[in-house]
XYZ file of C-alpha atoms in Angstrom:
591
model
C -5.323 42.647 100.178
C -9.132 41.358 99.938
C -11.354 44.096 99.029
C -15.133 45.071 99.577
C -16.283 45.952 95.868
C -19.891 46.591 95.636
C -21.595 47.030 92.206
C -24.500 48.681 91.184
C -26.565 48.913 88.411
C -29.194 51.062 87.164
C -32.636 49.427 87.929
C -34.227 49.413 84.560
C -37.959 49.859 84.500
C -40.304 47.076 84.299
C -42.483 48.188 81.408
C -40.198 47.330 78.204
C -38.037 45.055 76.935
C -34.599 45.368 77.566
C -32.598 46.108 74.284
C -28.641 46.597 73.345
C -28.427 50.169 74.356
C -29.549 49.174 77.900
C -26.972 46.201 77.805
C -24.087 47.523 76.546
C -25.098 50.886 78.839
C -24.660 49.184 82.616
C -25.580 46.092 83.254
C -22.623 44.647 80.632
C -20.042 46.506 82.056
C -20.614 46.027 85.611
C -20.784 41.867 84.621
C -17.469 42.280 82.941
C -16.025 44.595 86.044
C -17.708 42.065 88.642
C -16.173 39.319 87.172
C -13.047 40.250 86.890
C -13.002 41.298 90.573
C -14.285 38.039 91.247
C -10.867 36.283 89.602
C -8.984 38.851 91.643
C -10.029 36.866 95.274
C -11.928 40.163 96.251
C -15.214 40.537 97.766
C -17.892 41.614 95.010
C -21.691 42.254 95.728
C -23.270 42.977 92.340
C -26.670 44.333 92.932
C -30.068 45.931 91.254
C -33.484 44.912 90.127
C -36.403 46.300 88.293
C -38.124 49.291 89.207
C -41.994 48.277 89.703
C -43.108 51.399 90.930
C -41.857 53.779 88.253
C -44.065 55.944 86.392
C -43.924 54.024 83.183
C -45.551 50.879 85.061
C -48.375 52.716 85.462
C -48.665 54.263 82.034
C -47.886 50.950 80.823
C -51.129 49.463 83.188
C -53.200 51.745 82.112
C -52.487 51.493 78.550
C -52.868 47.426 78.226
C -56.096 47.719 80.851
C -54.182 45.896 83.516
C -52.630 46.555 87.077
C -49.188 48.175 87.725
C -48.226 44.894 89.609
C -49.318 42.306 86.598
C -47.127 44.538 84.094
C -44.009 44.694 86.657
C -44.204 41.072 87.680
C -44.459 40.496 83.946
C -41.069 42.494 82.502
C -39.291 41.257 86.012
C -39.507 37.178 84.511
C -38.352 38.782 81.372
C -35.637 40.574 82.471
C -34.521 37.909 85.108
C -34.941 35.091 82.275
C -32.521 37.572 79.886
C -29.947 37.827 82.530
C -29.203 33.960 82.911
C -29.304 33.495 79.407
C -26.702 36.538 79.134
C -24.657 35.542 82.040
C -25.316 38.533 83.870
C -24.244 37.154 87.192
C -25.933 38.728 89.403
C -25.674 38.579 93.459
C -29.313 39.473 94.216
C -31.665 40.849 91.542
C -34.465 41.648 93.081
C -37.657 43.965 92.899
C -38.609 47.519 94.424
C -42.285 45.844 95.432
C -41.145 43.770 98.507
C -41.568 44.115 101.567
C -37.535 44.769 102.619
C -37.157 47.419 99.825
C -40.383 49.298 101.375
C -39.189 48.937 105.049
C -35.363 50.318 103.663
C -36.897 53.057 102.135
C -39.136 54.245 104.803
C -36.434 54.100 106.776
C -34.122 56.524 104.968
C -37.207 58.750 104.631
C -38.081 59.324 108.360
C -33.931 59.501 108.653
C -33.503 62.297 106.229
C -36.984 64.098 107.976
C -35.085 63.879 111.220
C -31.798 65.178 110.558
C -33.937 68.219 108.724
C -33.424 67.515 105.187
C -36.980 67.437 104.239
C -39.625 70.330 104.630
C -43.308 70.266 102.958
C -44.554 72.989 100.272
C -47.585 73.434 99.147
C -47.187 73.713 94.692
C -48.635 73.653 91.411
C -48.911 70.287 89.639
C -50.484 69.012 86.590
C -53.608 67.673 87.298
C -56.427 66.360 84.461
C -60.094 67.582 84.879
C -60.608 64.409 82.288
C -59.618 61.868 84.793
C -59.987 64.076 88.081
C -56.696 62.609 89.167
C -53.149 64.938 89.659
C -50.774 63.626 87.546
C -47.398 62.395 87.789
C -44.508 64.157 85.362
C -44.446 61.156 83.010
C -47.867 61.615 82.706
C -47.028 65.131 81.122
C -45.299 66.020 77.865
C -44.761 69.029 76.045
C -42.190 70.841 74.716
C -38.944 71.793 76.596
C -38.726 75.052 78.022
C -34.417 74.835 77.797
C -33.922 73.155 74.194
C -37.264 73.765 72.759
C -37.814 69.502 71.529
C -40.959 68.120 71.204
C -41.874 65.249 73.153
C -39.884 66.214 76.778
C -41.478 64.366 79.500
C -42.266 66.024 82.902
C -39.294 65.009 84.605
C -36.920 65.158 81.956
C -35.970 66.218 78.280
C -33.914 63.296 76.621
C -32.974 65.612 74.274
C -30.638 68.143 76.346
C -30.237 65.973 79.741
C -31.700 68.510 81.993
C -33.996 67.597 84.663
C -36.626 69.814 84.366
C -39.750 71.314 86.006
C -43.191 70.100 84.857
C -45.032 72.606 85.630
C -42.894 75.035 82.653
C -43.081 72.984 79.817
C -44.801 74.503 77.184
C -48.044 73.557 75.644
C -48.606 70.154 77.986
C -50.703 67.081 77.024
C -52.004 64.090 79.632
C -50.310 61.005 78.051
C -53.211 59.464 79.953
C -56.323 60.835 78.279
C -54.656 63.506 75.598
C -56.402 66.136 77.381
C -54.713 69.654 78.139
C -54.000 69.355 81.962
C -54.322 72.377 84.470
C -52.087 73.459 87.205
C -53.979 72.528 90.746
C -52.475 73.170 94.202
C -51.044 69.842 95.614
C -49.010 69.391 99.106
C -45.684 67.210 98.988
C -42.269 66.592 101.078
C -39.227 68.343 99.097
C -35.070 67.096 100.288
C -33.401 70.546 101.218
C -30.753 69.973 98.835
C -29.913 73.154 99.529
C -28.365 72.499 102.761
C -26.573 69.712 101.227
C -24.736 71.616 98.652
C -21.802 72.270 99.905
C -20.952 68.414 101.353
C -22.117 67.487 97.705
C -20.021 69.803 95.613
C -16.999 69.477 97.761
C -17.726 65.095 97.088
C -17.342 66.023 93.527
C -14.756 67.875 93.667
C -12.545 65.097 95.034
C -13.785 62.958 91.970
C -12.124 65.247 89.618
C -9.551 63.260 89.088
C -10.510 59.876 88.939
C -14.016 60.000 87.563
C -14.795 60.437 83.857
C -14.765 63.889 82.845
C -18.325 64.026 81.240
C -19.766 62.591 84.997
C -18.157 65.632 87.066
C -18.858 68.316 84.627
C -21.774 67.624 83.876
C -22.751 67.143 87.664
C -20.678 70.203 89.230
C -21.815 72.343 85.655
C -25.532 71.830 87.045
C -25.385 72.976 90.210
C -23.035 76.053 89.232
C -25.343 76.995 86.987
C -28.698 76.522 89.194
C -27.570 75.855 92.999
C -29.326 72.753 94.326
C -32.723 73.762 94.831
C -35.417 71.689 96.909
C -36.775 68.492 95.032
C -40.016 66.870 95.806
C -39.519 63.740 96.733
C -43.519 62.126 97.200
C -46.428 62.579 94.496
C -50.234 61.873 94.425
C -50.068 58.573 93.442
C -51.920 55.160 95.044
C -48.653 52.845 93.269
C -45.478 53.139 95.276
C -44.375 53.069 99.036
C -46.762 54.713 101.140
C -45.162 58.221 102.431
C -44.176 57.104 106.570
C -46.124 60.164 107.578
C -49.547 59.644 109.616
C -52.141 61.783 107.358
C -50.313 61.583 104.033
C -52.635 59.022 102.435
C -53.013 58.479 98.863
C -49.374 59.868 98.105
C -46.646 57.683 97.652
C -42.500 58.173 97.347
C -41.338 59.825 94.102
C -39.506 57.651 92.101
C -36.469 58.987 91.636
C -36.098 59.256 95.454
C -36.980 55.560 95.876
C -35.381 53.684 93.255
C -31.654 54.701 94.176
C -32.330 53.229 97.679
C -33.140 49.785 95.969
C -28.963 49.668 95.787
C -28.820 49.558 99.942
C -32.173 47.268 100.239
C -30.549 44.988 97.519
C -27.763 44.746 99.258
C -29.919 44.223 102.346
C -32.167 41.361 100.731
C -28.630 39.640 100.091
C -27.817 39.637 103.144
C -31.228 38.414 104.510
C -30.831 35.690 101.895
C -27.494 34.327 102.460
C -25.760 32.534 104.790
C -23.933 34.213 107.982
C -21.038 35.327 105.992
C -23.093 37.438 104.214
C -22.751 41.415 105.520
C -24.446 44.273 104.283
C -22.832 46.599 106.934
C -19.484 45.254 105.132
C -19.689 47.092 102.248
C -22.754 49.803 103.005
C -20.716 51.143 106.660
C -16.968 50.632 105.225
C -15.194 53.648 104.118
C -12.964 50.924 102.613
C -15.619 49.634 99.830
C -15.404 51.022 96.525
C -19.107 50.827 95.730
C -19.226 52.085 92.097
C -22.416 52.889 90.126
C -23.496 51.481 86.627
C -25.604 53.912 84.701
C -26.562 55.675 81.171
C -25.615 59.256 80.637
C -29.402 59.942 81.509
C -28.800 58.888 84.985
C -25.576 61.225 85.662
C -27.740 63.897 87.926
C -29.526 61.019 90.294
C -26.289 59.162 90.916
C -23.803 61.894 91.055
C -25.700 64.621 92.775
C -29.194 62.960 94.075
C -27.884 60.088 95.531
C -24.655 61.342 97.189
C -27.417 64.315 98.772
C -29.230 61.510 100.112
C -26.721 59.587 101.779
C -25.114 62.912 103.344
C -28.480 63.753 104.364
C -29.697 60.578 105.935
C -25.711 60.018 107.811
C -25.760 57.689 110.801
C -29.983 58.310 111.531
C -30.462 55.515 109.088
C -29.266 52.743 110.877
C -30.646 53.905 114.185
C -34.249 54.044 112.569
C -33.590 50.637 110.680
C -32.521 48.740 113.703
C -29.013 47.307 112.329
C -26.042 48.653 111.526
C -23.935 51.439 113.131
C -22.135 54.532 111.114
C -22.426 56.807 107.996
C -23.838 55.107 104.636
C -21.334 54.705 102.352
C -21.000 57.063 98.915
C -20.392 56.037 95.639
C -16.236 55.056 94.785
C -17.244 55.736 90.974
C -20.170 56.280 88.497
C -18.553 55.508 85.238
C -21.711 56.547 83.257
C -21.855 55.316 79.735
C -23.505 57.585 76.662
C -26.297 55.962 74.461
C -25.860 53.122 71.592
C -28.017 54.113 68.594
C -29.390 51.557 66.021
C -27.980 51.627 62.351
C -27.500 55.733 62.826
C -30.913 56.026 64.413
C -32.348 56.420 67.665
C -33.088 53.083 69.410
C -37.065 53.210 69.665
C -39.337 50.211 71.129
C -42.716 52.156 69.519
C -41.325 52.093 65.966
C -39.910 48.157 66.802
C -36.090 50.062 65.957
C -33.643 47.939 67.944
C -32.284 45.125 68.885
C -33.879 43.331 71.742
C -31.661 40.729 74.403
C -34.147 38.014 74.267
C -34.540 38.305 70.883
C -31.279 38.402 69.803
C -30.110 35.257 71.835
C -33.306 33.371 70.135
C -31.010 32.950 67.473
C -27.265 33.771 67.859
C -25.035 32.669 70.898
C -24.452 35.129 73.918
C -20.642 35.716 73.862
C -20.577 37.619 70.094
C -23.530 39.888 72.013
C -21.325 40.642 74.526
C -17.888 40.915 72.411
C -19.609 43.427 69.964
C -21.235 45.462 73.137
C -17.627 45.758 74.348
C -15.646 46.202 71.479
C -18.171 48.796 70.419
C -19.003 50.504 74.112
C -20.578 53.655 74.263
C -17.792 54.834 77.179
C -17.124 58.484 75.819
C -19.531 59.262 73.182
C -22.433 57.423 71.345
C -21.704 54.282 69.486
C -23.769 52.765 66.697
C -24.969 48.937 65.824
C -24.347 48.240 62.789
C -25.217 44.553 61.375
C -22.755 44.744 58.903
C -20.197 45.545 61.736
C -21.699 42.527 63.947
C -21.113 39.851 61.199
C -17.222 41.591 60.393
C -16.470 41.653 63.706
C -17.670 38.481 64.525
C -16.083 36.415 61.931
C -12.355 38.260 61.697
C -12.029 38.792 65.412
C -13.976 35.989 67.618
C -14.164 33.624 64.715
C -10.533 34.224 62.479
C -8.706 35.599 65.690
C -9.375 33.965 68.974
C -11.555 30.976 68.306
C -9.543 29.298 65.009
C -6.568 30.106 67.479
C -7.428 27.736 70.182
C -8.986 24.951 68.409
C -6.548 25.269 65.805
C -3.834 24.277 68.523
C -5.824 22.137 70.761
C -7.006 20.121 67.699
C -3.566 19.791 66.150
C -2.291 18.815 69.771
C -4.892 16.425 70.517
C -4.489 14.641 67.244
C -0.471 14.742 67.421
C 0.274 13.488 71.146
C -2.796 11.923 71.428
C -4.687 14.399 73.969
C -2.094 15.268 76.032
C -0.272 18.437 76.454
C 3.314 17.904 75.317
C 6.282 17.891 77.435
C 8.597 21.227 76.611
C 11.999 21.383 76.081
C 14.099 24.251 76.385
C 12.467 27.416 76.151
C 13.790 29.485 73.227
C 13.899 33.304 73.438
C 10.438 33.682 71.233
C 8.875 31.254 73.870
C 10.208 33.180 76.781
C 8.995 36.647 74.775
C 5.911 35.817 73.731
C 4.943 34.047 77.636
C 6.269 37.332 78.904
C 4.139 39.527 77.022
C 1.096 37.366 78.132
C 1.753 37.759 81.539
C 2.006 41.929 81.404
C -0.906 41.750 79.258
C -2.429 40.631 83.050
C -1.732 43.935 84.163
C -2.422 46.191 81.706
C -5.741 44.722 80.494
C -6.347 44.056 84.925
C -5.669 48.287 85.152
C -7.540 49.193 82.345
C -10.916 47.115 83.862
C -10.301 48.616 87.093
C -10.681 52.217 85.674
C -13.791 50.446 83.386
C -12.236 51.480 80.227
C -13.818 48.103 78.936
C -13.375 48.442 75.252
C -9.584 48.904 75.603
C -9.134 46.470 78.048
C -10.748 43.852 75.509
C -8.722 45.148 71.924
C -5.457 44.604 74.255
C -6.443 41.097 75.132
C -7.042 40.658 71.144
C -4.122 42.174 70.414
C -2.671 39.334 72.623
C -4.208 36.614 70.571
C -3.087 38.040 67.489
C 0.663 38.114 69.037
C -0.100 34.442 69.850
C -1.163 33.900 65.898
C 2.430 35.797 64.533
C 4.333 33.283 66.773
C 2.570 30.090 65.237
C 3.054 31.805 62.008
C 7.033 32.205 62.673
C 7.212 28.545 64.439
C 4.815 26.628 62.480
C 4.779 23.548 64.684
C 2.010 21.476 61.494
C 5.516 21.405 59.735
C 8.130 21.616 62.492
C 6.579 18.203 63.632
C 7.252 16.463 60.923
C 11.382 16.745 60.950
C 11.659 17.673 65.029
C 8.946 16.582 66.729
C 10.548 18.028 70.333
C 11.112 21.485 68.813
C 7.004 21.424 67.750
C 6.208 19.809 71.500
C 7.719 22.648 72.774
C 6.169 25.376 70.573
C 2.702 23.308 71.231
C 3.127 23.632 74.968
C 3.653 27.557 74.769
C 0.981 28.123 72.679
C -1.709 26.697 74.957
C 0.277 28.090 77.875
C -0.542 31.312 76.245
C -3.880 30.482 75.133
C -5.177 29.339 78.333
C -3.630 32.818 79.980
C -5.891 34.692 77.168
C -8.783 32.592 78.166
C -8.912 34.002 82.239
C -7.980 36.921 80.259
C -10.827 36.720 78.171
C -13.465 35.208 80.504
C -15.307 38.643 81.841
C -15.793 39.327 78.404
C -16.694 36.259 77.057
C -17.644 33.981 80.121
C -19.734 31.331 78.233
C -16.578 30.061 75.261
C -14.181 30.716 78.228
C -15.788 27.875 80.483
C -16.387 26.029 77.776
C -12.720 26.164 76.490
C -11.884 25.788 80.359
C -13.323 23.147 80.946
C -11.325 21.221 77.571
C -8.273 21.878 79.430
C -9.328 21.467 83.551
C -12.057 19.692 84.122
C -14.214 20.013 86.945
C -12.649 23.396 87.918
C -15.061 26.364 86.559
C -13.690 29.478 86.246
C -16.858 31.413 87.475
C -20.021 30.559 90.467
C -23.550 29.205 88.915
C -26.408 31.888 89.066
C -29.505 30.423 89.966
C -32.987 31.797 91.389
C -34.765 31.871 94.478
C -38.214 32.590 95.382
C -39.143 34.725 98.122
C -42.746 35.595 99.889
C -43.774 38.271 101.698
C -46.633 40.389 102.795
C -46.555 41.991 99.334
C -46.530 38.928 97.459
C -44.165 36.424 96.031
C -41.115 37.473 94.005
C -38.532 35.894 92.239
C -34.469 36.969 92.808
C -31.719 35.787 90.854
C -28.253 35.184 92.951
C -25.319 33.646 92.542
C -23.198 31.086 94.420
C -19.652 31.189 94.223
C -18.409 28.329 93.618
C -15.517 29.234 90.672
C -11.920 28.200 90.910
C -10.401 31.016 88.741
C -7.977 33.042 89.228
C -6.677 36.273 87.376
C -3.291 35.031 86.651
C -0.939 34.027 84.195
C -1.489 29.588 83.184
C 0.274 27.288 85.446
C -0.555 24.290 82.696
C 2.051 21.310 82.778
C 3.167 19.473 80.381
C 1.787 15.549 80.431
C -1.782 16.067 81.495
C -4.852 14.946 79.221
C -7.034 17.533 78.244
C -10.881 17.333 75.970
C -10.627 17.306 72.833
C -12.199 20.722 71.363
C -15.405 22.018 69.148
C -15.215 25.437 67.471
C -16.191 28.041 70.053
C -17.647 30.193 67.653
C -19.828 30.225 64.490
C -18.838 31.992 61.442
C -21.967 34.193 60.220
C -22.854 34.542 56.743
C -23.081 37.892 55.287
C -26.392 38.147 54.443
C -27.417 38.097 58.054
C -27.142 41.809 57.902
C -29.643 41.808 55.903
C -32.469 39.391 56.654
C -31.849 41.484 60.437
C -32.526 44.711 58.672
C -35.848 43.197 56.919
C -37.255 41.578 60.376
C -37.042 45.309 61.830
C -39.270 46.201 58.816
């Protein structure tokens, strides 16, 4: 049965460069989970975009002497060109400055405000005498009144994970002018997530089960310790959607709020976009879709306690106040959250140039060993490391040694031997039938193990796989066999790229770019994936660029159906092997 799988992935902020910790933290494994969904014949919607009103546009702006809107339009090319060249495939990536997102979000305000989920408060906030201007909590750092680090910004410390209250960290400095700020009365809306508490903990609750554990601890840990407590959700600030409130000029949306809703106007802008098959109600008003959220452990309170609040609170009001649409908003199937990659056993950090950046990276090495280390070294259940040594091992014995010397080992020797055409089989022997057989499980198990996004297993199975494939060449040796019963090596030929072009559907959400290309050797004209491309769109904010993706793939997650007697390409090396001293010359650039 078809389903409605909607994917969505944490809108990274359009003020830095995107490096491997962000990659390997969502938008990686909701490509490889998207794709693979894809190949399955269901119905996938992967969605996000870059957050252009986020605090750390404006800090950014302020910093270079330039607008909010320059330095988001600037990071959104970036991250859009880094995507393609990734193969991030993407159904709409869009922006939070258009004119949909604001119209969504309003929207969702003015629903929440009617069904009695916001309430106004007059409170302290951080405001600088320097620059007579309130300031936001990323504007504020200081030290954190739960852990005690340095450096905790107003919203959050990144060194314990708790959200946090601005207005108690301890000895606060403007990261706008380096002045100490001073509390000043400020009016704002707050979300009653009080009232919401028990729909929200009782949503939990029913994850317990299915969701990783650190996700619904952590989540259902929070509010047992501290209760939901109101949450202002609009701040003094001229950037950002204008609060839908006559007389609340010169405050905007907070955020946090905002940015969550960019999933729904995403999906929205899709919609708008496509042609008339394309539904947002289908997977945003289904209580069938399995909408699951890609995040960083950072992100755990937003998307597992925020967001569900939100939805509750807004229930069927938002569609009446949109104008489309009819029922409750759908709330997240999953949030498998991933924990941080560090750099060489240290902290990734843009300021002190300690990382490795996407665009970067690709300006000199090829995208699928990116996204095989990522995997093969995902952060799922506790912090991973880069290492460069790692990289290079990992690329020469596994993608190099393992998979890629497999298939145009075979394909090579084939092409050469019968003249580029796959070899008619004789009778299967029991090894054939064996090792065909364990291919075809390996469907399933490594098919499971990407449904429950336990990515880096799913991949060493599929490996595991080729190196089964390897053993069986070993034991048959068809470069000999040939020479004194050439129907005994046509037949072990013929399994082995049975098998090998099983491991490369297998293979393909990981490594989507050798995949087509080793495709495309053995059935040409039929990709296994759609083509992303990108589409400009104007509105009364402005112009904006999306990236979206047509499908127009022919694969299918399923064991080969290749015949013997049909000509296929002859092959190139799918891989390079890397010299060791790469390690080091990447170590020396980072100095």
């Amino acid at each position: 049965m078809t389903e409605k799988i909607l994917v969505e992935i944490a809108w990274p902020y359009a003020s830095a460069s995107i490096h491997v910790g962000n990659i390997t933290g969502s938008h990686l494994p909701a490509d490889i989970y998207a794709r693979y969904h894809r190949l399955k014949g269901n119905d996938v919607v992967m969605v996000s975009g870059s957050d252009s009103h986020g605090t750390p546009v404006t800090v950014k702006a302020d910093a270079e002497g330039t607008t909010p809107l320059e330095v988001s339009k600037k990071y959104h090319q970036e991250f859009v060109e880094l995507f393609q060249k990734l193969g991030i495939h993407y159904d709409q990536y869009t922006t939070t400055h258009t004119e949909n997102h604001f119209k969504v979000a309003q929207s969702f305000f003015l629903a929440l405000k009617e069904n009695g989920f916001l309430y106004e408060e007059t409170q302290k906030q951080w405001y600088s005498e320097k620059a007579d201007r309130f300031l936001p909590d990323r504007y504020v750092e200081g030290t954190c009144y739960i852990c005690g680090a340095e450096g905790a910004r107003g919203d959050q410390c990144d060194h314990c994970g708790s959200m946090l209250d601005s207005t108690l960290l301890k000895d606060p400095i403007s990261k706008m002018d380096g002045s100490t700020p001073v509390l000043k009365e400020t009016t704002h809306f707050f979300l009653d997530l009080s009232k919401l508490e028990d729909q929200v903990v009782s949503f939990l609750e029913s994850k317990q089960e299915f969701w990783r554990a650190n996700v619904v601890k952590q989540s259902l840990g929070w509010i047992k310790a501290k209760g939901l407590l109101g949450r202002p959700i609009t701040r003094d600030l001229e950037w950002g959607i204008p609060v839908p409130v006559e007389g609340w000029d010169g405050k905007c949306m907070y955020v946090w709020f905002e940015a969550v809703i960019g999933y729904l106007s995403a999906t929205i802008e899709w919609d708008k976009l496509g042609d008339e098959n394309a539904k947002w109600e289908d997977f945003w008003l289904n209580p069938d879709a399995k909408a699951s959220h890609f995040i960083g452990k950072d992100n755990i309170p937003f998307h597992a306690i925020m967001w569900p609040a939100q939805l509750l609170g807004a229930g069927e009001t938002f569609c009446k106040i949109f104008g489309e649409g009819q029922g409750k908003l759908t709330l997240p199937y999953d949030v498998p959250a991933n924990e941080f990659m560090n750099m060489e056993d240290r902290k990734i950090s843009g300021s002190k140039n300690w990382g490795v950046w996407g665009l970067d990276f690709l300006s000199r090495y090829d995208p699928d060993p990116l996204r095989f280390y990522l995997t093969i070294n995902m952060p799922e259940t506790r912090d991973s490391n880069w290492d460069w040594d790692d990289f290079v091992r990992r690329n020469n014995d596994d993608l190099v040694a393992t998979w890629g010397n497999l298939a145009n080992r075979v394909l090579s020797f084939t092409h050469k031997k019968w003249d580029g055409i796959i070899p008619e089989p004789g009778q299967l022997s029991e090894a054939d039938n064996a090792l065909l057989d364990s291919i075809e499980k390996g469907f399933d198990t490594v098919g499971n193990l990407i449904e429950e996004v336990k990515l880096r297993a799913a991949l060493s199975e599929a490996m595991r796989l080729a190196s089964e494939v390897n053993k069986y060449l070993d034991d048959t040796a068809p470069w000999t066999l040939v020479k004194t019963d050439p129907q005994a090596a046509a037949t072990t030929v013929y399994v082995a790229i049975k098998a090998i072009d099983s491991l490369k559907t297998m293979l393909s959400p990981f490594l989507p770019f050798t995949s087509e290309k080793l495709n495309s050797y053995l059935r040409a004209g039929q990709p296994l994936f759609g083509e992303q491309y990108t589409q400009t769109v104007q509105d009364n904010l402005g112009e904006h660029t999306v990236l979206r993706y047509k499908a127009t793939g022919t694969g299918q997650w399923k064991p080969s159906d290749l015949k013997g007697g049909i000509a296929f390409q002859k092959p190139e090396p799918l891989y390079k092997k890397l010299e060791k001293e790469v390690a080091e010359e990447e170590r020396a650039r980072l100095n």
